[in-house]
mmCIF file of C-alpha atoms in Angstrom:
data_model
loop_
_atom_site.group_PDB
_atom_site.id
_atom_site.type_symbol
_atom_site.label_atom_id
_atom_site.label_comp_id
_atom_site.label_asym_id
_atom_site.label_seq_id
_atom_site.Cartn_x
_atom_site.Cartn_y
_atom_site.Cartn_z
ATOM 1 C CA MET A 39 0.303 -213.007 75.188
ATOM 2 C CA ASN A 40 1.956 -210.213 73.263
ATOM 3 C CA LEU A 41 5.021 -210.522 71.050
ATOM 4 C CA GLN A 42 7.496 -209.536 73.778
ATOM 5 C CA GLU A 43 6.137 -212.123 76.185
ATOM 6 C CA ALA A 44 6.295 -214.793 73.457
ATOM 7 C CA VAL A 45 9.942 -213.992 72.673
ATOM 8 C CA LEU A 46 10.830 -213.980 76.375
ATOM 9 C CA ASP A 47 9.050 -217.306 76.926
ATOM 10 C CA LYS A 48 10.863 -218.884 73.963
ATOM 11 C CA LEU A 49 14.195 -217.537 75.218
ATOM 12 C CA LEU A 50 13.637 -218.919 78.727
ATOM 13 C CA ASN A 51 12.773 -222.349 77.310
ATOM 14 C CA THR A 52 15.917 -222.562 75.145
ATOM 15 C CA ALA A 53 18.137 -225.502 76.194
ATOM 16 C CA ILE A 54 21.711 -224.382 76.789
ATOM 17 C CA TRP A 55 23.526 -227.068 78.817
ATOM 18 C CA ASN A 56 22.892 -230.671 79.854
ATOM 19 C CA GLY A 57 19.166 -230.443 79.055
ATOM 20 C CA ASN A 58 18.698 -227.314 81.172
ATOM 21 C CA THR A 59 17.016 -224.228 79.782
ATOM 22 C CA ILE A 60 17.817 -220.613 80.478
ATOM 23 C CA GLY A 61 14.818 -220.551 82.791
ATOM 24 C CA ASP A 62 16.219 -223.456 84.764
ATOM 25 C CA VAL A 63 19.581 -221.710 85.055
ATOM 26 C CA LEU A 64 17.975 -218.588 86.453
ATOM 27 C CA THR A 65 16.436 -220.459 89.373
ATOM 28 C CA VAL A 66 18.001 -220.082 92.780
ATOM 29 C CA GLN A 67 18.235 -223.854 93.226
ATOM 30 C CA PHE A 68 20.179 -224.311 90.000
ATOM 31 C CA LEU A 69 22.553 -221.459 90.750
ATOM 32 C CA VAL A 70 23.233 -222.911 94.194
ATOM 33 C CA SER A 71 24.013 -226.310 92.645
ATOM 34 C CA ILE A 72 26.360 -224.696 90.096
ATOM 35 C CA PHE A 73 28.226 -222.728 92.747
ATOM 36 C CA GLY A 74 28.385 -225.898 94.830
ATOM 37 C CA ASN A 75 29.968 -227.796 91.951
ATOM 38 C CA VAL A 76 32.469 -224.989 91.358
ATOM 39 C CA ALA A 77 33.379 -224.911 95.040
ATOM 40 C CA ALA A 78 33.765 -228.708 95.059
ATOM 41 C CA ALA A 79 35.961 -228.562 91.952
ATOM 42 C CA ILE A 80 38.206 -225.906 93.483
ATOM 43 C CA PHE A 81 38.476 -227.924 96.687
ATOM 44 C CA ILE A 82 39.361 -231.119 94.769
ATOM 45 C CA LEU A 83 42.038 -229.340 92.710
ATOM 46 C CA VAL A 84 43.587 -227.651 95.744
ATOM 47 C CA ALA A 85 43.541 -230.951 97.629
ATOM 48 C CA GLY A 86 45.098 -232.737 94.632
ATOM 49 C CA PHE A 87 47.958 -230.228 94.360
ATOM 50 C CA PHE A 88 48.499 -230.311 98.135
ATOM 51 C CA ILE A 89 48.477 -234.111 98.417
ATOM 52 C CA GLY A 90 50.632 -234.510 95.304
ATOM 53 C CA GLY A 91 53.214 -232.022 96.607
ATOM 54 C CA TRP A 92 53.201 -233.616 100.059
ATOM 55 C CA LEU A 93 53.778 -237.114 98.646
ATOM 56 C CA ARG A 94 56.596 -235.824 96.430
ATOM 57 C CA ARG A 95 58.342 -234.132 99.360
ATOM 58 C CA ARG A 96 57.979 -237.281 101.491
ATOM 59 C CA LEU A 97 59.567 -239.458 98.809
ATOM 60 C CA VAL A 98 62.447 -237.018 98.307
ATOM 61 C CA LYS A 99 63.073 -236.813 102.065
ATOM 62 C CA LEU A 100 63.043 -240.606 102.229
ATOM 63 C CA GLY A 101 65.817 -240.718 99.646
ATOM 64 C CA GLN A 102 67.799 -237.990 101.410
ATOM 65 C CA ALA A 103 67.495 -239.739 104.784
ATOM 66 C CA ASN A 104 69.164 -242.897 103.453
ATOM 67 C CA PRO A 105 72.650 -242.192 101.998
ATOM 68 C CA HIS A 106 72.790 -245.622 100.323
ATOM 69 C CA LEU A 107 69.692 -244.803 98.255
ATOM 70 C CA ASP A 108 69.883 -242.876 94.975
ATOM 71 C CA ILE A 109 68.264 -239.449 95.362
ATOM 72 C CA THR A 110 67.818 -239.229 91.571
ATOM 73 C CA LEU A 111 65.427 -242.174 91.623
ATOM 74 C CA PHE A 112 63.372 -240.677 94.460
ATOM 75 C CA ASN A 113 63.154 -237.304 92.680
ATOM 76 C CA PHE A 114 61.803 -239.106 89.623
ATOM 77 C CA LEU A 115 59.292 -241.161 91.619
ATOM 78 C CA GLY A 116 58.201 -238.054 93.538
ATOM 79 C CA ASN A 117 57.457 -236.140 90.331
ATOM 80 C CA ILE A 118 55.571 -239.084 88.813
ATOM 81 C CA THR A 119 53.486 -239.472 91.991
ATOM 82 C CA ARG A 120 52.630 -235.766 92.029
ATOM 83 C CA TYR A 121 51.460 -235.789 88.400
ATOM 84 C CA VAL A 122 49.380 -238.946 88.913
ATOM 85 C CA VAL A 123 47.570 -237.423 91.909
ATOM 86 C CA ILE A 124 46.885 -234.187 90.019
ATOM 87 C CA GLY A 125 45.624 -236.215 87.030
ATOM 88 C CA PHE A 126 43.135 -238.133 89.181
ATOM 89 C CA ALA A 127 42.009 -234.874 90.807
ATOM 90 C CA SER A 128 41.321 -233.418 87.357
ATOM 91 C CA LEU A 129 39.192 -236.446 86.452
ATOM 92 C CA PHE A 130 37.175 -236.012 89.655
ATOM 93 C CA VAL A 131 36.595 -232.366 88.743
ATOM 94 C CA LEU A 132 35.273 -233.369 85.318
ATOM 95 C CA ASN A 133 32.966 -235.904 86.948
ATOM 96 C CA THR A 134 31.659 -233.166 89.240
ATOM 97 C CA PHE A 135 30.406 -231.242 86.194
ATOM 98 C CA GLY A 136 28.894 -234.346 84.611
ATOM 99 C CA VAL A 137 31.560 -234.896 81.963
ATOM 100 C CA GLN A 138 31.894 -238.535 80.876
ATOM 101 C CA THR A 139 35.535 -239.254 81.705
ATOM 102 C CA THR A 140 35.557 -242.556 79.803
ATOM 103 C CA SER A 141 35.279 -240.816 76.462
ATOM 104 C CA PHE A 142 37.606 -238.097 77.685
ATOM 105 C CA VAL A 143 40.307 -240.664 78.478
ATOM 106 C CA ALA A 144 39.846 -242.161 75.005
ATOM 107 C CA VAL A 145 40.368 -238.728 73.461
ATOM 108 C CA ILE A 146 43.508 -238.233 75.550
ATOM 109 C CA GLY A 147 44.798 -241.624 74.407
ATOM 110 C CA ALA A 148 44.263 -240.771 70.741
ATOM 111 C CA ALA A 149 45.884 -237.368 71.192
ATOM 112 C CA GLY A 150 48.770 -238.988 73.033
ATOM 113 C CA LEU A 151 49.349 -241.381 70.131
ATOM 114 C CA ALA A 152 49.420 -238.511 67.632
ATOM 115 C CA ILE A 153 51.774 -236.487 69.797
ATOM 116 C CA GLY A 154 53.976 -239.543 70.315
ATOM 117 C CA LEU A 155 54.369 -240.043 66.555
ATOM 118 C CA ALA A 156 55.259 -236.375 66.132
ATOM 119 C CA LEU A 157 57.794 -236.399 68.989
ATOM 120 C CA GLN A 158 59.565 -239.704 68.445
ATOM 121 C CA GLY A 159 63.018 -238.229 69.084
ATOM 122 C CA THR A 160 61.954 -236.553 72.316
ATOM 123 C CA LEU A 161 60.115 -239.650 73.518
ATOM 124 C CA SER A 162 63.165 -241.792 72.826
ATOM 125 C CA ASN A 163 65.076 -239.518 75.194
ATOM 126 C CA VAL A 164 62.312 -239.890 77.794
ATOM 127 C CA ALA A 165 62.308 -243.680 77.437
ATOM 128 C CA ALA A 166 66.090 -243.738 77.817
ATOM 129 C CA GLY A 167 65.767 -241.391 80.800
ATOM 130 C CA VAL A 168 63.401 -243.826 82.529
ATOM 131 C CA MET A 169 65.932 -246.638 81.987
ATOM 132 C CA ILE A 170 68.752 -244.477 83.339
ATOM 133 C CA VAL A 171 66.757 -243.519 86.425
ATOM 134 C CA PHE A 172 65.769 -247.099 87.247
ATOM 135 C CA PHE A 173 68.990 -248.924 86.357
ATOM 136 C CA ARG A 174 71.240 -246.045 87.532
ATOM 137 C CA PRO A 175 74.359 -246.486 85.379
ATOM 138 C CA VAL A 176 75.183 -242.897 86.360
ATOM 139 C CA LYS A 177 74.278 -240.891 89.453
ATOM 140 C CA ILE A 178 74.684 -237.294 90.518
ATOM 141 C CA GLY A 179 78.286 -236.762 91.617
ATOM 142 C CA ASP A 180 79.777 -239.558 89.473
ATOM 143 C CA PHE A 181 82.747 -238.790 87.229
ATOM 144 C CA VAL A 182 81.931 -240.410 83.882
ATOM 145 C CA GLU A 183 82.821 -240.552 80.219
ATOM 146 C CA VAL A 184 79.839 -240.711 77.847
ATOM 147 C CA SER A 185 79.670 -240.197 74.074
ATOM 148 C CA GLY A 186 83.252 -238.953 74.059
ATOM 149 C CA GLN A 187 82.548 -236.393 76.809
ATOM 150 C CA MET A 188 84.032 -236.559 80.301
ATOM 151 C CA GLY A 189 82.819 -234.801 83.433
ATOM 152 C CA THR A 190 81.007 -234.927 86.766
ATOM 153 C CA VAL A 191 77.268 -235.634 86.643
ATOM 154 C CA GLN A 192 75.374 -232.563 87.861
ATOM 155 C CA ASN A 193 71.810 -233.508 86.969
ATOM 156 C CA VAL A 194 69.826 -236.431 85.527
ATOM 157 C CA THR A 195 66.462 -235.604 83.938
ATOM 158 C CA LEU A 196 64.046 -237.517 81.733
ATOM 159 C CA ASN A 197 65.468 -235.772 78.635
ATOM 160 C CA PHE A 198 69.190 -235.314 79.250
ATOM 161 C CA ILE A 199 72.051 -235.578 81.691
ATOM 162 C CA GLU A 200 74.172 -232.582 82.607
ATOM 163 C CA LEU A 201 77.929 -232.889 83.088
ATOM 164 C CA ALA A 202 80.490 -230.421 84.411
ATOM 165 C CA SER A 203 83.717 -230.948 82.478
ATOM 166 C CA PRO A 204 87.154 -230.839 84.196
ATOM 167 C CA GLU A 205 87.361 -227.265 82.847
ATOM 168 C CA ASN A 206 83.996 -226.569 84.570
ATOM 169 C CA LEU A 207 82.060 -226.311 81.312
ATOM 170 C CA GLN A 208 78.425 -227.390 81.104
ATOM 171 C CA ILE A 209 77.853 -230.419 78.855
ATOM 172 C CA ILE A 210 74.302 -231.521 77.960
ATOM 173 C CA ILE A 211 73.925 -235.043 76.530
ATOM 174 C CA PRO A 212 70.493 -236.344 75.348
ATOM 175 C CA ASN A 213 69.522 -239.508 77.192
ATOM 176 C CA ALA A 214 69.216 -241.534 73.973
ATOM 177 C CA GLN A 215 72.951 -240.955 73.409
ATOM 178 C CA VAL A 216 73.702 -241.961 76.995
ATOM 179 C CA TRP A 217 71.709 -245.200 77.186
ATOM 180 C CA GLY A 218 72.710 -246.291 73.666
ATOM 181 C CA ASN A 219 76.463 -245.780 74.156
ATOM 182 C CA THR A 220 79.275 -247.147 76.283
ATOM 183 C CA ILE A 221 79.416 -245.487 79.711
ATOM 184 C CA VAL A 222 82.715 -245.347 81.598
ATOM 185 C CA ASN A 223 82.034 -244.578 85.271
ATOM 186 C CA TYR A 224 85.176 -243.682 87.208
ATOM 187 C CA SER A 225 83.329 -243.326 90.527
ATOM 188 C CA ILE A 226 81.844 -246.783 91.053
ATOM 189 C CA TYR A 227 84.752 -248.562 92.727
ATOM 190 C CA GLU A 228 86.651 -247.299 95.756
ATOM 191 C CA THR A 229 90.117 -248.187 94.427
ATOM 192 C CA ARG A 230 91.900 -247.465 91.133
ATOM 193 C CA ARG A 231 95.097 -248.763 89.590
ATOM 194 C CA ALA A 232 97.824 -246.225 88.915
ATOM 195 C CA GLU A 233 100.242 -247.036 86.097
ATOM 196 C CA TRP A 234 103.646 -245.685 85.029
ATOM 197 C CA VAL A 235 106.426 -246.566 82.603
ATOM 198 C CA PHE A 236 109.957 -245.652 83.768
ATOM 199 C CA GLY A 237 112.917 -246.090 81.419
ATOM 200 C CA VAL A 238 116.558 -246.590 82.489
ATOM 201 C CA GLY A 239 119.756 -246.906 80.437
ATOM 202 C CA TYR A 240 120.954 -250.220 79.094
ATOM 203 C CA GLY A 241 124.031 -249.951 81.277
ATOM 204 C CA ALA A 242 122.022 -249.517 84.496
ATOM 205 C CA ASN A 243 121.787 -252.137 87.219
ATOM 206 C CA LEU A 244 118.221 -253.318 86.658
ATOM 207 C CA LYS A 245 117.856 -254.871 90.096
ATOM 208 C CA ALA A 246 118.994 -251.649 91.784
ATOM 209 C CA ALA A 247 116.707 -249.577 89.531
ATOM 210 C CA GLU A 248 113.725 -251.792 90.351
ATOM 211 C CA GLN A 249 114.432 -251.464 94.077
ATOM 212 C CA VAL A 250 114.641 -247.669 93.862
ATOM 213 C CA ILE A 251 111.330 -247.498 92.016
ATOM 214 C CA ARG A 252 109.658 -249.894 94.460
ATOM 215 C CA ASP A 253 110.954 -248.159 97.597
ATOM 216 C CA THR A 254 110.002 -244.692 96.333
ATOM 217 C CA ILE A 255 106.432 -245.563 95.365
ATOM 218 C CA LEU A 256 105.598 -247.847 98.290
ATOM 219 C CA ALA A 257 106.945 -245.271 100.752
ATOM 220 C CA ASP A 258 103.998 -243.072 99.823
ATOM 221 C CA PRO A 259 101.013 -243.715 102.143
ATOM 222 C CA ARG A 260 98.621 -243.570 99.174
ATOM 223 C CA ALA A 261 100.139 -246.743 97.683
ATOM 224 C CA LYS A 262 98.415 -250.007 98.612
ATOM 225 C CA ILE A 263 100.317 -253.257 99.079
ATOM 226 C CA ASP A 264 97.182 -255.342 98.513
ATOM 227 C CA PRO A 265 96.739 -256.171 95.666
ATOM 228 C CA GLU A 266 100.456 -256.826 95.194
ATOM 229 C CA PRO A 267 102.216 -254.015 93.252
ATOM 230 C CA PHE A 268 103.510 -254.971 89.821
ATOM 231 C CA ILE A 269 107.009 -253.718 88.912
ATOM 232 C CA GLN A 270 108.632 -255.540 86.016
ATOM 233 C CA VAL A 271 110.701 -254.913 82.894
ATOM 234 C CA ASN A 272 108.242 -255.102 80.031
ATOM 235 C CA ASN A 273 109.987 -253.491 77.073
ATOM 236 C CA LEU A 274 113.443 -253.128 75.564
ATOM 237 C CA GLY A 275 113.218 -249.831 73.753
ATOM 238 C CA ASP A 276 115.523 -248.179 71.262
ATOM 239 C CA SER A 277 117.385 -246.286 73.968
ATOM 240 C CA SER A 278 116.005 -247.548 77.298
ATOM 241 C CA VAL A 279 114.923 -250.531 79.340
ATOM 242 C CA ASP A 280 111.353 -249.818 80.401
ATOM 243 C CA PHE A 281 109.774 -250.783 83.733
ATOM 244 C CA LEU A 282 106.004 -251.155 83.821
ATOM 245 C CA VAL A 283 104.705 -250.192 87.276
ATOM 246 C CA ARG A 284 101.139 -250.811 88.492
ATOM 247 C CA VAL A 285 100.084 -249.893 92.024
ATOM 248 C CA TRP A 286 96.590 -249.592 93.523
ATOM 249 C CA CYS A 287 95.378 -246.533 95.440
ATOM 250 C CA ASP A 288 92.149 -244.923 96.619
ATOM 251 C CA ARG A 289 89.960 -243.545 93.863
ATOM 252 C CA GLY A 290 90.283 -239.929 94.933
ATOM 253 C CA ASP A 291 94.109 -240.088 95.101
ATOM 254 C CA LEU A 292 94.745 -241.411 91.604
ATOM 255 C CA PHE A 293 95.579 -238.334 89.545
ATOM 256 C CA GLN A 294 97.712 -236.563 92.143
ATOM 257 C CA PHE A 295 99.427 -239.826 93.116
ATOM 258 C CA GLN A 296 100.425 -240.503 89.515
ATOM 259 C CA ALA A 297 101.733 -236.960 89.059
ATOM 260 C CA ASP A 298 103.718 -236.961 92.323
ATOM 261 C CA MET A 299 105.392 -240.313 91.657
ATOM 262 C CA LYS A 300 106.682 -239.289 88.233
ATOM 263 C CA ARG A 301 108.750 -236.558 89.827
ATOM 264 C CA GLN A 302 109.777 -238.455 92.945
ATOM 265 C CA VAL A 303 110.926 -241.558 91.063
ATOM 266 C CA LYS A 304 112.930 -239.429 88.653
ATOM 267 C CA GLU A 305 114.652 -237.645 91.554
ATOM 268 C CA ALA A 306 115.296 -240.955 93.350
ATOM 269 C CA LEU A 307 116.895 -242.495 90.234
ATOM 270 C CA ASP A 308 119.084 -239.413 89.800
ATOM 271 C CA GLU A 309 120.181 -239.630 93.439
ATOM 272 C CA ALA A 310 121.051 -243.321 92.995
ATOM 273 C CA GLY A 311 123.139 -242.519 89.926
ATOM 274 C CA ILE A 312 120.837 -244.379 87.557
ATOM 275 C CA ASP A 313 120.483 -242.497 84.316
ATOM 276 C CA ILE A 314 117.200 -242.003 82.492
ATOM 277 C CA PRO A 315 118.092 -241.899 78.794
ATOM 278 C CA PHE A 316 116.444 -239.763 76.163
ATOM 279 C CA PRO A 317 116.430 -240.194 72.392
ATOM 280 C CA THR A 318 119.352 -238.585 70.559
ATOM 281 C CA GLN A 319 120.052 -238.043 66.898
ATOM 282 C CA THR A 320 123.405 -237.881 65.184
ATOM 283 C CA ILE A 321 123.546 -235.817 62.017
ATOM 284 C CA VAL A 322 126.379 -236.691 59.608
ATOM 285 C CA GLN A 323 127.137 -234.144 56.981
ATOM 286 C CA ALA A 324 128.267 -235.699 53.712
ATOM 287 C CA ASN A 325 131.322 -234.189 52.080
ATOM 288 C CA GLY A 326 130.350 -232.585 48.876
#
């Protein structure tokens, strides 16, 4: 055996992967097995992505088909299901190539712990996002007030919620600030209580003034008679006797109903000859 043959023989007997030498790799049988494993891995990955996407779409459609169910929750569950299926498919692929997944999972766990310590703020938002999704204090379409911001919920993610303000501005609030703060949801209940304060002069007939206010407001079809409307004198001001008025209406009518009644009650009091006083000041000039 000459030098070239010796070098070639040594090269072919060099172990390169999983106890196999270069000579083993160059055999037809080994190459077929490798290509078979690659084909199986591709098939498993494609199947994992397909099955994960199909399950996600099914869960989302289930939420959309039932109006009483929260679509936000089903979007969240669909995404989680898709990632879990893809994760299991990836483990199967590693097993196909002989990788010990037990140690691999341990490495992932250790890496996850390190990443978690480095991203505590982000993970706190994710944890709060999970609580928001499951307990649903806010849902898409709700009009809410959170962390001093008011608007309609446009999106709920694992990191933040997105609001559209009354001026149609985008407001992004991290979930940790949502879950850890007081949430005022104006969209939960079907009815709301409208409230006004109307002042009349001290010389006015209070019974007549009360009747005018009552007739004007209850004549509007948006006003509800159950619960019983509250119309009473509640304050004797510096220049007026004030009526506190509380009437229930549908949630969507509240703001316009309150605005309309301010004008209509004022016009009705004027027509009845009942004056609405306003503060006046008298300036006395001292003689110098």
